[in-house]
Tab-separated table of C-alpha atoms and ligand atoms in Angstrom:
chain	number	residue	atom	x	y	z
A	1	MET	CA	35.308	-10.658	-100.785
A	2	LYS	CA	33.898	-13.956	-99.581
A	3	ILE	CA	35.785	-15.475	-96.529
A	4	GLY	CA	35.062	-18.560	-94.421
A	5	ILE	CA	35.793	-22.130	-93.600
A	6	ASP	CA	37.744	-23.971	-96.502
A	7	LYS	CA	38.386	-27.071	-94.578
A	8	ILE	CA	37.551	-28.787	-91.196
A	9	GLY	CA	39.590	-31.504	-89.436
A	10	PHE	CA	38.810	-33.194	-86.079
A	11	ALA	CA	40.811	-35.267	-83.715
A	12	THR	CA	39.954	-36.953	-80.398
A	13	ALA	CA	41.445	-39.300	-77.919
A	14	GLN	CA	42.149	-42.946	-78.686
A	15	TYR	CA	40.338	-44.203	-75.498
A	16	VAL	CA	36.713	-44.304	-74.723
A	17	LEU	CA	34.158	-44.736	-71.591
A	18	ASN	CA	30.796	-45.930	-72.355
A	19	MET	CA	28.207	-44.044	-70.434
A	20	ASP	CA	26.266	-47.533	-69.343
A	21	ASP	CA	29.643	-48.447	-67.540
A	22	LEU	CA	29.854	-45.059	-65.864
A	23	ALA	CA	26.163	-45.160	-64.856
A	24	ASN	CA	26.459	-48.725	-63.361
A	25	SER	CA	29.710	-47.809	-61.454
A	26	ARG	CA	28.051	-44.659	-59.942
A	27	SER	CA	24.592	-46.353	-59.040
A	28	VAL	CA	22.830	-44.302	-61.588
A	29	ASP	CA	20.086	-45.439	-63.997
A	30	PRO	CA	21.788	-45.909	-67.463
A	31	GLU	CA	18.569	-44.168	-68.774
A	32	LYS	CA	19.586	-40.856	-67.054
A	33	PHE	CA	22.651	-40.592	-69.320
A	34	SER	CA	21.189	-42.199	-72.541
A	35	THR	CA	17.909	-40.240	-72.463
A	36	GLY	CA	18.451	-37.600	-69.778
A	37	LEU	CA	21.645	-36.291	-71.278
A	38	LEU	CA	21.467	-37.828	-74.783
A	39	LEU	CA	25.017	-39.190	-74.385
A	40	GLN	CA	26.479	-42.711	-75.250
A	41	ALA	CA	30.308	-42.387	-74.673
A	42	LEU	CA	32.943	-39.986	-73.671
A	43	SER	CA	36.469	-39.636	-75.192
A	44	ILE	CA	39.191	-39.953	-72.471
A	45	ALA	CA	42.673	-38.455	-73.063
A	46	PRO	CA	45.731	-39.946	-71.219
A	47	VAL	CA	48.353	-37.669	-69.911
A	48	THR	CA	50.420	-37.835	-73.136
A	49	ASP	CA	47.500	-36.144	-74.987
A	50	ASP	CA	46.952	-32.369	-74.462
A	51	ILE	CA	45.395	-29.397	-76.329
A	52	VAL	CA	48.597	-29.392	-78.499
A	53	THR	CA	48.651	-32.964	-79.640
A	54	LEU	CA	44.957	-33.039	-80.273
A	55	GLY	CA	45.072	-29.638	-82.077
A	56	ALA	CA	48.084	-30.612	-84.173
A	57	SER	CA	46.411	-33.881	-85.104
A	58	ALA	CA	43.187	-32.340	-86.186
A	59	ALA	CA	45.110	-29.837	-88.273
A	60	GLN	CA	47.434	-32.380	-89.775
A	61	LYS	CA	44.453	-34.340	-91.458
A	62	ILE	CA	43.367	-31.289	-93.575
A	63	LEU	CA	46.668	-29.448	-94.452
A	64	THR	CA	48.562	-29.803	-97.570
A	65	GLN	CA	52.110	-28.601	-97.978
A	66	ALA	CA	50.934	-25.769	-100.012
A	67	ASP	CA	48.490	-24.722	-97.162
A	68	LYS	CA	51.466	-24.857	-94.655
A	69	GLU	CA	53.485	-22.428	-96.891
A	70	ASN	CA	50.485	-19.948	-97.011
A	71	ILE	CA	49.262	-19.917	-93.260
A	72	ASP	CA	50.310	-16.730	-91.606
A	73	MET	CA	48.286	-16.892	-88.529
A	74	VAL	CA	47.724	-19.923	-86.197
A	75	ILE	CA	44.965	-19.246	-83.455
A	76	VAL	CA	44.317	-21.750	-80.669
A	77	ALA	CA	41.107	-21.259	-78.970
A	78	THR	CA	41.086	-23.179	-75.455
A	79	GLU	CA	40.212	-23.078	-71.793
A	80	SER	CA	42.669	-26.045	-71.019
A	81	GLY	CA	45.805	-24.038	-71.421
A	82	ILE	CA	49.075	-25.803	-70.725
A	83	ASP	CA	51.096	-22.668	-70.096
A	84	GLN	CA	50.195	-19.287	-68.620
A	85	SER	CA	52.579	-17.480	-70.981
A	86	LYS	CA	53.524	-19.455	-74.123
A	87	ALA	CA	50.750	-20.093	-76.507
A	88	ALA	CA	49.784	-23.675	-77.559
A	89	ALA	CA	49.728	-22.335	-81.158
A	90	VAL	CA	53.594	-21.828	-81.152
A	91	TYR	CA	54.084	-25.668	-80.436
A	92	ILE	CA	51.491	-26.486	-83.075
A	93	HIS	CA	53.116	-24.069	-85.721
A	94	GLN	CA	56.366	-26.014	-85.207
A	95	LEU	CA	54.770	-29.593	-84.994
A	96	LEU	CA	53.065	-28.979	-88.341
A	97	GLY	CA	55.955	-27.281	-90.042
A	98	ILE	CA	54.024	-24.060	-91.068
A	99	GLN	CA	56.140	-21.444	-92.671
A	100	PRO	CA	57.978	-19.119	-90.158
A	101	PHE	CA	56.543	-15.779	-91.021
A	102	ALA	CA	53.234	-16.442	-89.115
A	103	ARG	CA	51.527	-15.011	-85.925
A	104	SER	CA	50.606	-17.692	-83.391
A	105	ILE	CA	48.537	-16.960	-80.385
A	106	GLU	CA	46.012	-18.372	-77.956
A	107	MET	CA	42.471	-16.962	-77.206
A	108	LYS	CA	40.336	-17.630	-74.211
A	109	GLU	CA	36.778	-17.021	-72.989
A	110	ALA	CA	35.589	-20.400	-71.966
A	111	CYS	CA	33.929	-22.453	-74.624
A	112	TYR	CA	33.352	-19.336	-76.800
A	113	SER	CA	36.710	-18.043	-77.905
A	114	ALA	CA	36.902	-19.945	-81.141
A	115	THR	CA	34.013	-17.897	-82.498
A	116	ALA	CA	36.054	-14.792	-81.785
A	117	ALA	CA	38.992	-16.482	-83.522
A	118	LEU	CA	37.048	-17.026	-86.632
A	119	ASP	CA	36.113	-13.349	-86.695
A	120	TYR	CA	39.735	-12.232	-86.233
A	121	ALA	CA	40.710	-14.661	-88.902
A	122	LYS	CA	38.147	-13.129	-91.235
A	123	LEU	CA	39.319	-9.714	-90.462
A	124	HIS	CA	42.806	-10.732	-91.199
A	125	ILE	CA	42.024	-12.182	-94.519
A	126	GLY	CA	39.941	-9.108	-95.338
A	127	LYS	CA	43.214	-7.173	-95.052
A	128	ASN	CA	45.474	-9.756	-96.649
A	129	PRO	CA	43.355	-11.782	-99.329
A	130	ASP	CA	45.824	-14.366	-100.090
A	131	SER	CA	46.430	-15.289	-96.361
A	132	LYS	CA	45.291	-18.462	-94.872
A	133	VAL	CA	44.483	-18.700	-91.061
A	134	LEU	CA	44.379	-21.873	-89.084
A	135	VAL	CA	41.888	-21.795	-86.176
A	136	ILE	CA	42.076	-24.484	-83.657
A	137	ALA	CA	39.581	-25.202	-80.925
A	138	SER	CA	41.024	-27.808	-78.503
A	139	ASP	CA	40.119	-28.774	-74.970
A	140	ILE	CA	39.958	-31.488	-72.451
A	141	ALA	CA	36.793	-31.204	-70.328
A	142	LYS	CA	37.467	-32.592	-67.039
A	143	TYR	CA	34.996	-32.125	-63.966
A	144	GLY	CA	36.297	-34.723	-61.355
A	145	ILE	CA	35.236	-38.218	-60.275
A	146	GLY	CA	31.705	-38.398	-58.829
A	147	THR	CA	30.895	-34.774	-59.561
A	148	PRO	CA	27.595	-33.825	-61.424
A	149	GLY	CA	29.554	-32.889	-64.373
A	150	GLU	CA	31.482	-36.264	-64.607
A	151	SER	CA	29.006	-37.461	-67.198
A	152	THR	CA	29.585	-34.485	-69.468
A	153	GLN	CA	33.413	-34.749	-69.692
A	154	GLY	CA	35.240	-35.373	-73.195
A	155	ALA	CA	38.388	-34.449	-75.238
A	156	GLY	CA	38.819	-33.290	-78.739
A	157	SER	CA	39.830	-30.720	-81.071
A	158	VAL	CA	38.518	-28.966	-84.268
A	159	ALA	CA	40.731	-27.546	-86.773
A	160	MET	CA	39.538	-24.918	-89.503
A	161	LEU	CA	41.368	-23.448	-92.377
A	162	LEU	CA	39.973	-20.086	-93.079
A	163	THR	CA	40.552	-18.600	-96.629
A	164	LYS	CA	38.905	-16.243	-99.232
A	165	ASP	CA	36.491	-18.137	-101.582
A	166	PRO	CA	36.244	-21.105	-99.052
A	167	ALA	CA	35.130	-24.429	-100.077
A	168	ILE	CA	32.779	-25.280	-97.055
A	169	MET	CA	31.161	-22.224	-95.733
A	170	VAL	CA	31.162	-18.532	-96.323
A	171	LEU	CA	30.748	-16.564	-93.130
A	172	HIS	CA	28.549	-13.704	-93.064
A	173	ASP	CA	29.358	-10.342	-91.540
A	174	GLN	CA	26.341	-9.972	-89.599
A	175	SER	CA	26.498	-11.324	-86.025
A	176	LEU	CA	25.245	-10.643	-82.549
A	177	ALA	CA	27.224	-10.998	-79.310
A	178	LEU	CA	26.090	-10.963	-75.690
A	179	THR	CA	28.294	-10.488	-72.565
A	180	ARG	CA	26.984	-11.268	-68.968
A	181	ASP	CA	29.314	-11.354	-65.824
A	182	ILE	CA	28.002	-14.313	-64.196
A	183	MET	CA	29.671	-17.354	-62.093
A	184	ASP	CA	28.161	-20.448	-63.835
A	185	PHE	CA	31.560	-22.161	-64.550
A	186	TRP	CA	34.872	-20.926	-63.943
A	187	ARG	CA	38.348	-22.484	-63.260
A	188	PRO	CA	40.834	-20.415	-61.087
A	189	ASN	CA	44.510	-20.914	-61.870
A	190	TYR	CA	45.083	-23.089	-58.704
A	191	SER	CA	42.570	-25.598	-59.628
A	192	VAL	CA	42.728	-28.459	-62.442
A	193	THR	CA	38.968	-28.794	-62.506
A	194	PRO	CA	36.204	-26.098	-62.803
A	195	TYR	CA	33.956	-24.872	-60.145
A	196	VAL	CA	30.226	-25.301	-61.664
A	197	ASN	CA	26.895	-24.237	-60.717
A	198	GLY	CA	25.264	-26.774	-62.882
A	199	MET	CA	21.647	-25.880	-63.140
A	200	TYR	CA	22.275	-22.195	-63.088
A	201	SER	CA	24.711	-22.597	-65.960
A	202	THR	CA	22.007	-24.438	-67.996
A	203	LYS	CA	19.539	-21.597	-67.226
A	204	GLN	CA	21.935	-18.971	-68.342
A	205	TYR	CA	22.854	-21.034	-71.615
A	206	LEU	CA	19.046	-21.053	-72.507
A	207	ASP	CA	18.433	-17.575	-71.510
A	208	MET	CA	21.513	-16.210	-73.315
A	209	LEU	CA	20.310	-18.105	-76.332
A	210	LYS	CA	16.807	-16.706	-76.339
A	211	THR	CA	18.133	-13.225	-75.694
A	212	SER	CA	20.675	-13.094	-78.344
A	213	TRP	CA	18.535	-14.890	-80.937
A	214	ASP	CA	15.448	-12.531	-80.293
A	215	GLU	CA	17.828	-9.465	-80.777
A	216	TYR	CA	19.636	-11.086	-83.779
A	217	GLN	CA	16.303	-11.415	-85.473
A	218	LYS	CA	15.213	-7.987	-84.618
A	219	ARG	CA	18.410	-6.375	-85.787
A	220	PHE	CA	18.835	-8.179	-89.064
A	221	ASN	CA	15.222	-8.834	-89.958
A	222	LYS	CA	15.689	-12.617	-90.008
A	223	SER	CA	13.706	-15.636	-88.729
A	224	LEU	CA	14.487	-19.339	-88.360
A	225	ALA	CA	12.675	-19.923	-91.847
A	226	ASP	CA	15.916	-18.359	-93.364
A	227	PHE	CA	18.103	-21.258	-92.123
A	228	ALA	CA	18.300	-24.833	-93.092
A	229	ALA	CA	19.926	-25.829	-89.740
A	230	PHE	CA	20.738	-24.284	-86.389
A	231	CYS	CA	23.876	-25.562	-84.668
A	232	PHE	CA	24.485	-25.094	-81.035
A	233	HIS	CA	27.371	-25.208	-78.326
A	234	ILE	CA	26.907	-28.679	-77.131
A	235	PRO	CA	27.900	-29.264	-73.470
A	236	PHE	CA	25.768	-32.351	-73.591
A	237	PRO	CA	23.362	-32.943	-76.388
A	238	LYS	CA	20.094	-32.673	-74.161
A	239	LEU	CA	20.928	-28.983	-73.507
A	240	ALA	CA	21.322	-28.174	-77.145
A	241	LEU	CA	17.853	-29.791	-77.750
A	242	LYS	CA	16.285	-27.749	-75.086
A	243	GLY	CA	17.774	-24.810	-76.729
A	244	PHE	CA	16.451	-25.733	-80.164
A	245	ASN	CA	12.892	-26.243	-78.867
A	246	LYS	CA	12.958	-22.980	-77.075
A	247	ILE	CA	13.561	-21.076	-80.294
A	248	LEU	CA	11.684	-23.308	-82.461
A	249	ASP	CA	8.915	-21.198	-83.869
A	250	LYS	CA	5.644	-23.034	-83.769
A	251	GLN	CA	4.222	-20.937	-86.680
A	252	LEU	CA	6.775	-22.225	-89.018
A	253	PRO	CA	5.420	-24.464	-91.913
A	254	GLU	CA	5.546	-28.153	-90.935
A	255	ALA	CA	8.082	-29.227	-93.708
A	256	VAL	CA	10.454	-26.276	-92.658
A	257	LYS	CA	10.135	-27.557	-88.868
A	258	GLU	CA	10.807	-31.001	-89.895
A	259	LYS	CA	13.872	-30.218	-91.810
A	260	LEU	CA	15.272	-28.389	-88.838
A	261	LYS	CA	14.471	-31.004	-86.494
A	262	ASP	CA	16.078	-33.595	-88.611
A	263	ASN	CA	19.239	-31.455	-89.030
A	264	PHE	CA	19.322	-30.870	-85.534
A	265	GLN	CA	19.606	-34.678	-84.924
A	266	HIS	CA	22.462	-34.901	-87.429
A	267	SER	CA	24.484	-32.091	-85.545
A	268	ILE	CA	24.428	-33.966	-82.148
A	269	LEU	CA	25.589	-37.503	-83.554
A	270	TYR	CA	29.459	-36.969	-82.867
A	271	SER	CA	28.932	-35.225	-79.534
A	272	GLN	CA	26.920	-38.211	-78.269
A	273	GLN	CA	29.921	-40.273	-78.908
A	274	ILE	CA	32.610	-37.899	-77.643
A	275	GLY	CA	31.106	-35.681	-74.834
A	276	ASN	CA	31.940	-32.060	-74.403
A	277	ILE	CA	35.047	-30.568	-76.100
A	278	TYR	CA	34.358	-27.163	-74.939
A	279	THR	CA	35.612	-24.664	-77.528
A	280	GLY	CA	35.266	-27.134	-80.239
A	281	SER	CA	31.825	-28.384	-79.432
A	282	LEU	CA	29.848	-25.953	-81.431
A	283	PHE	CA	32.249	-26.818	-84.535
A	284	LEU	CA	31.974	-30.715	-83.838
A	285	GLY	CA	28.165	-30.109	-84.149
A	286	LEU	CA	28.666	-28.351	-87.381
A	287	LEU	CA	31.094	-31.049	-88.703
A	288	SER	CA	28.447	-33.659	-87.725
A	289	LEU	CA	25.752	-31.732	-89.518
A	290	LEU	CA	27.622	-31.346	-92.626
A	291	GLU	CA	28.981	-34.924	-92.794
A	292	ASN	CA	25.572	-36.596	-92.001
A	293	SER	CA	22.727	-34.528	-93.229
A	294	THR	CA	21.438	-35.515	-96.781
A	295	SER	CA	19.047	-32.569	-97.177
A	296	LEU	CA	21.672	-29.753	-97.040
A	297	GLN	CA	22.316	-28.051	-100.346
A	298	GLU	CA	24.929	-25.360	-101.569
A	299	GLY	CA	23.546	-21.860	-100.853
A	300	ASP	CA	21.832	-23.018	-97.659
A	301	GLN	CA	22.159	-20.926	-94.694
A	302	ILE	CA	23.318	-22.315	-91.212
A	303	ALA	CA	22.781	-20.518	-87.938
A	304	MET	CA	25.372	-21.043	-84.979
A	305	PHE	CA	24.835	-20.370	-81.271
A	306	SER	CA	28.277	-20.102	-79.453
A	307	TYR	CA	28.308	-20.035	-75.698
A	308	GLY	CA	31.215	-19.643	-73.201
A	309	SER	CA	30.497	-19.594	-69.454
A	310	GLY	CA	31.280	-16.405	-67.529
A	311	ALA	CA	29.482	-15.559	-69.967
A	312	VAL	CA	29.764	-14.638	-73.589
A	313	ALA	CA	27.320	-15.763	-76.260
A	314	GLU	CA	27.177	-15.065	-80.105
A	315	ILE	CA	24.829	-15.850	-82.973
A	316	PHE	CA	26.621	-15.945	-86.299
A	317	THR	CA	25.801	-17.439	-89.583
A	318	GLY	CA	27.220	-18.886	-92.897
A	319	THR	CA	26.189	-19.994	-96.388
A	320	LEU	CA	27.271	-23.387	-97.664
A	321	ALA	CA	29.713	-23.139	-100.592
A	322	LYS	CA	29.315	-24.855	-103.945
A	323	GLY	CA	30.567	-28.375	-103.700
A	324	PHE	CA	30.979	-28.237	-100.015
A	325	LYS	CA	30.411	-32.029	-99.599
A	326	LYS	CA	33.686	-32.905	-101.581
A	327	GLN	CA	35.589	-31.358	-98.651
A	328	LEU	CA	34.074	-33.634	-95.972
A	329	LEU	CA	34.360	-37.221	-94.768
A	330	LYS	CA	31.231	-39.395	-95.083
A	331	GLY	CA	29.396	-39.386	-91.643
A	332	GLN	CA	29.463	-43.138	-91.564
A	333	SER	CA	33.374	-43.404	-91.890
A	334	ARG	CA	33.780	-40.885	-89.156
A	335	LEU	CA	31.523	-42.974	-86.814
A	336	GLN	CA	33.562	-46.123	-87.738
A	337	GLU	CA	36.696	-44.417	-86.886
A	338	LEU	CA	35.326	-43.536	-83.295
A	339	LYS	CA	34.603	-47.277	-82.873
A	340	LYS	CA	38.196	-47.999	-83.038
A	341	ARG	CA	38.870	-46.210	-79.670
A	342	THR	CA	40.051	-48.539	-76.990
A	343	VAL	CA	37.101	-49.089	-74.327
A	344	LEU	CA	38.208	-48.336	-70.840
A	345	SER	CA	36.867	-49.832	-67.654
A	346	VAL	CA	35.807	-47.220	-64.994
A	347	THR	CA	38.617	-48.077	-63.037
A	348	ASP	CA	41.146	-47.487	-65.927
A	349	TYR	CA	39.362	-44.345	-66.798
A	350	GLU	CA	39.654	-43.082	-63.380
A	351	LYS	CA	43.392	-43.881	-63.358
A	352	MET	CA	43.994	-42.583	-67.008
A	353	PHE	CA	42.246	-39.418	-67.125
A	354	PHE	CA	43.175	-37.859	-63.757
A	355	GLU	CA	46.801	-39.000	-64.054
A	356	GLU	CA	49.034	-35.784	-63.515
A	357	ALA	CA	52.766	-35.422	-64.629
A	358	GLN	CA	55.014	-36.221	-61.700
A	359	ILE	CA	57.658	-33.454	-61.939
A	360	ASP	CA	60.806	-34.048	-60.069
A	361	GLU	CA	63.099	-31.480	-58.328
A	362	ASN	CA	64.912	-30.912	-61.735
A	363	GLY	CA	61.603	-30.182	-63.626
A	364	HIS	CA	61.573	-33.761	-65.337
A	365	ALA	CA	58.543	-36.030	-65.822
A	366	SER	CA	58.348	-39.180	-67.819
A	367	PHE	CA	55.164	-41.152	-69.062
A	368	ASP	CA	53.913	-44.592	-69.884
A	369	ASN	CA	53.368	-45.048	-73.551
A	370	TYR	CA	49.601	-44.582	-74.079
A	371	LYS	CA	47.914	-44.566	-77.419
A	372	THR	CA	47.549	-41.212	-79.144
A	373	GLY	CA	47.183	-39.701	-82.696
A	374	PRO	CA	50.234	-38.547	-84.821
A	375	PHE	CA	51.539	-36.451	-81.812
A	376	ALA	CA	52.204	-37.198	-78.136
A	377	LEU	CA	53.656	-35.435	-75.181
A	378	LYS	CA	56.919	-37.325	-74.620
A	379	GLU	CA	58.247	-36.070	-71.448
A	380	ILE	CA	58.777	-32.843	-69.433
A	381	LEU	CA	62.549	-31.968	-69.324
A	382	GLY	CA	63.699	-28.961	-67.289
A	383	HIS	CA	59.986	-27.742	-67.050
A	384	GLN	CA	59.748	-27.856	-70.957
A	385	ARG	CA	57.176	-29.893	-72.588
A	386	ILE	CA	58.835	-32.173	-75.350
A	387	TYR	CA	56.448	-33.485	-77.929
A	388	ARG	CA	57.189	-36.314	-80.508
A	389	LYS	CA	55.893	-37.392	-83.747
A	390	VAL	CA	54.218	-40.983	-83.399
A	391	ALA	CA	54.932	-43.382	-86.164
A	392	ALA	CA	52.105	-45.209	-87.800
A	393	ASN	CA	52.832	-48.417	-85.675
A	394	GLY	CA	52.260	-46.224	-82.645
A	395	GLU	CA	55.876	-46.144	-81.767
B	401	CAA	N1	15.732	-41.769	-66.909
B	401	CAA	C1	15.704	-40.818	-67.893
B	401	CAA	N2	15.996	-39.473	-67.593
B	401	CAA	C2	16.467	-39.277	-66.301
B	401	CAA	C3	16.574	-40.149	-65.398
B	401	CAA	C4	16.273	-41.390	-65.586
B	401	CAA	N3	16.221	-42.382	-64.676
B	401	CAA	N4	16.950	-39.500	-64.230
B	401	CAA	C5	17.281	-38.245	-64.575
B	401	CAA	N5	16.763	-37.984	-65.893
B	401	CAA	C6	16.826	-36.840	-66.575
B	401	CAA	C7	16.268	-35.582	-65.916
B	401	CAA	O1	14.942	-35.492	-65.958
B	401	CAA	C8	17.010	-34.561	-66.670
B	401	CAA	O2	16.408	-34.385	-67.861
B	401	CAA	P1	15.608	-33.043	-68.136
B	401	CAA	O3	16.525	-31.950	-67.814
B	401	CAA	O4	15.126	-33.023	-69.521
B	401	CAA	O5	14.337	-33.008	-66.902
B	401	CAA	C9	18.417	-35.098	-66.980
B	401	CAA	O6	18.309	-36.458	-66.910
B	401	CAA	C10	19.714	-34.502	-66.183
B	401	CAA	O7	19.262	-34.910	-64.972
B	401	CAA	P2	19.412	-33.863	-63.679
B	401	CAA	O8	18.526	-32.671	-64.087
B	401	CAA	O9	19.142	-34.700	-62.442
B	401	CAA	O10	20.917	-33.155	-63.790
B	401	CAA	P3	22.416	-33.868	-63.585
B	401	CAA	O11	22.526	-34.539	-62.308
B	401	CAA	O12	22.638	-34.806	-64.858
B	401	CAA	O13	23.237	-32.636	-63.812
B	401	CAA	C11	24.244	-30.833	-64.925
B	401	CAA	C12	23.168	-31.874	-65.068
B	401	CAA	C13	24.042	-29.895	-63.566
B	401	CAA	C14	23.976	-29.844	-66.193
B	401	CAA	C15	25.435	-31.480	-64.831
B	401	CAA	O14	25.731	-32.374	-65.978
B	401	CAA	C16	26.745	-30.275	-64.894
B	401	CAA	O15	27.070	-29.855	-63.926
B	401	CAA	N6	27.309	-30.432	-66.197
B	401	CAA	C17	28.509	-29.334	-66.301
B	401	CAA	C18	27.930	-28.069	-66.583
B	401	CAA	C19	27.311	-27.963	-67.922
B	401	CAA	O16	27.525	-28.739	-68.843
B	401	CAA	N7	26.515	-26.766	-68.024
B	401	CAA	C20	25.805	-26.470	-69.357
B	401	CAA	C21	25.777	-25.053	-69.510
B	401	CAA	S1	27.448	-24.209	-69.347
B	401	CAA	C22	28.082	-24.231	-70.701
B	401	CAA	O17	27.554	-24.619	-71.799
B	401	CAA	C23	29.581	-24.250	-70.934
B	401	CAA	C24	30.148	-25.679	-70.865
B	401	CAA	O18	30.420	-26.221	-71.944
B	401	CAA	C25	30.648	-26.098	-69.655
């Protein structure tokens, strides 16, 4: 049975910080961010957006009523959990009105877990061919003001509907995972921002890419020439570019190399405007590739490198389905959408991004009315998060 990605949706926050403004404010040469990191802007989420609101928004854009009646599993992959017990997927299941006889869970391993979620979804559909599984990768990447990671923050969510005979991409059975117990990036329960060994994390990312790709090629007798594009986890686009260059086989025919290079550029377009969205970054890269590349054709194979600090990496692959373009937006219209975000000054970004709920002695907190997508965190009442649907006029 062919199983894979039938639809992909994306949502990000409604506010944006331009890298040049951040650079000027931090007395950094703007070229460091634009050329050194290949970043132009970062999405900034207000306190009324979280992994639930962003995840529900991303999914809402792609699901029909018939999908909602057939989804029997919702998986949220995240490292920005809002509760130690209750899965964000349970809130999203309710907000979207998915039929009740469904399993809703959350999965965690830094930026990697959506890849495991896809595999679980695939196994589930293998046993239940008429099932549809909603996999949502949702995160807010927040490092702190003035930290080295500040320039690589971001917020967003990618929702994927997994089915048999998918309309976008058939996922292959062959994949190669790699685990190393390392402390490159981690966030203890008592900390709202991560601890990061930044340079070490980039070395591990590149080394785990090389190690897993070498082993993948050996085990499955594959090479880069088998693929039309290679998508990477994108903590910031420059690191993905370094990864791409590390595995680029200099012996490949020039035309193949050029196609791979061209498609790599298409895969980083959205991340350059949004920043890191942790679990969703790889899939935002895939979406960017699919919506912007003009050379991709049905039957083309795509390779993907998933990386989550801590660390787990995986190489997995898929084949583009017949008519896959019909399921996707045009790249230009997605980029136009991003231009509608409200530009923040650095002072307003600092106030907004790092605002925390002020919970009183009764467990209540209320919030100012910020711009969000179709769902917002309304208030906290008796320690319970209360979400609301936002009308088209923002009310
Ligand atoms: N003009 C042009 N380029 C300049 C420049 C200038 N004036 N000044 C500096 N640069 C270049 C540097 O040469 C460098 O490029 P190269 O690596 O190609 O040489 C680039 O800008 C970055 O500069 P630095 O090396 O000085 O590094 P930095 O201070 O920007 O910090 C970082 C980089 C440590 C990775 C930091 O961004 C960070 O801590 N990020 C968070 C952690 C992270 O993203 N790690 C990635 C792997 S872990 C992972 O993948 C999981 C995840 O999502 C977090």
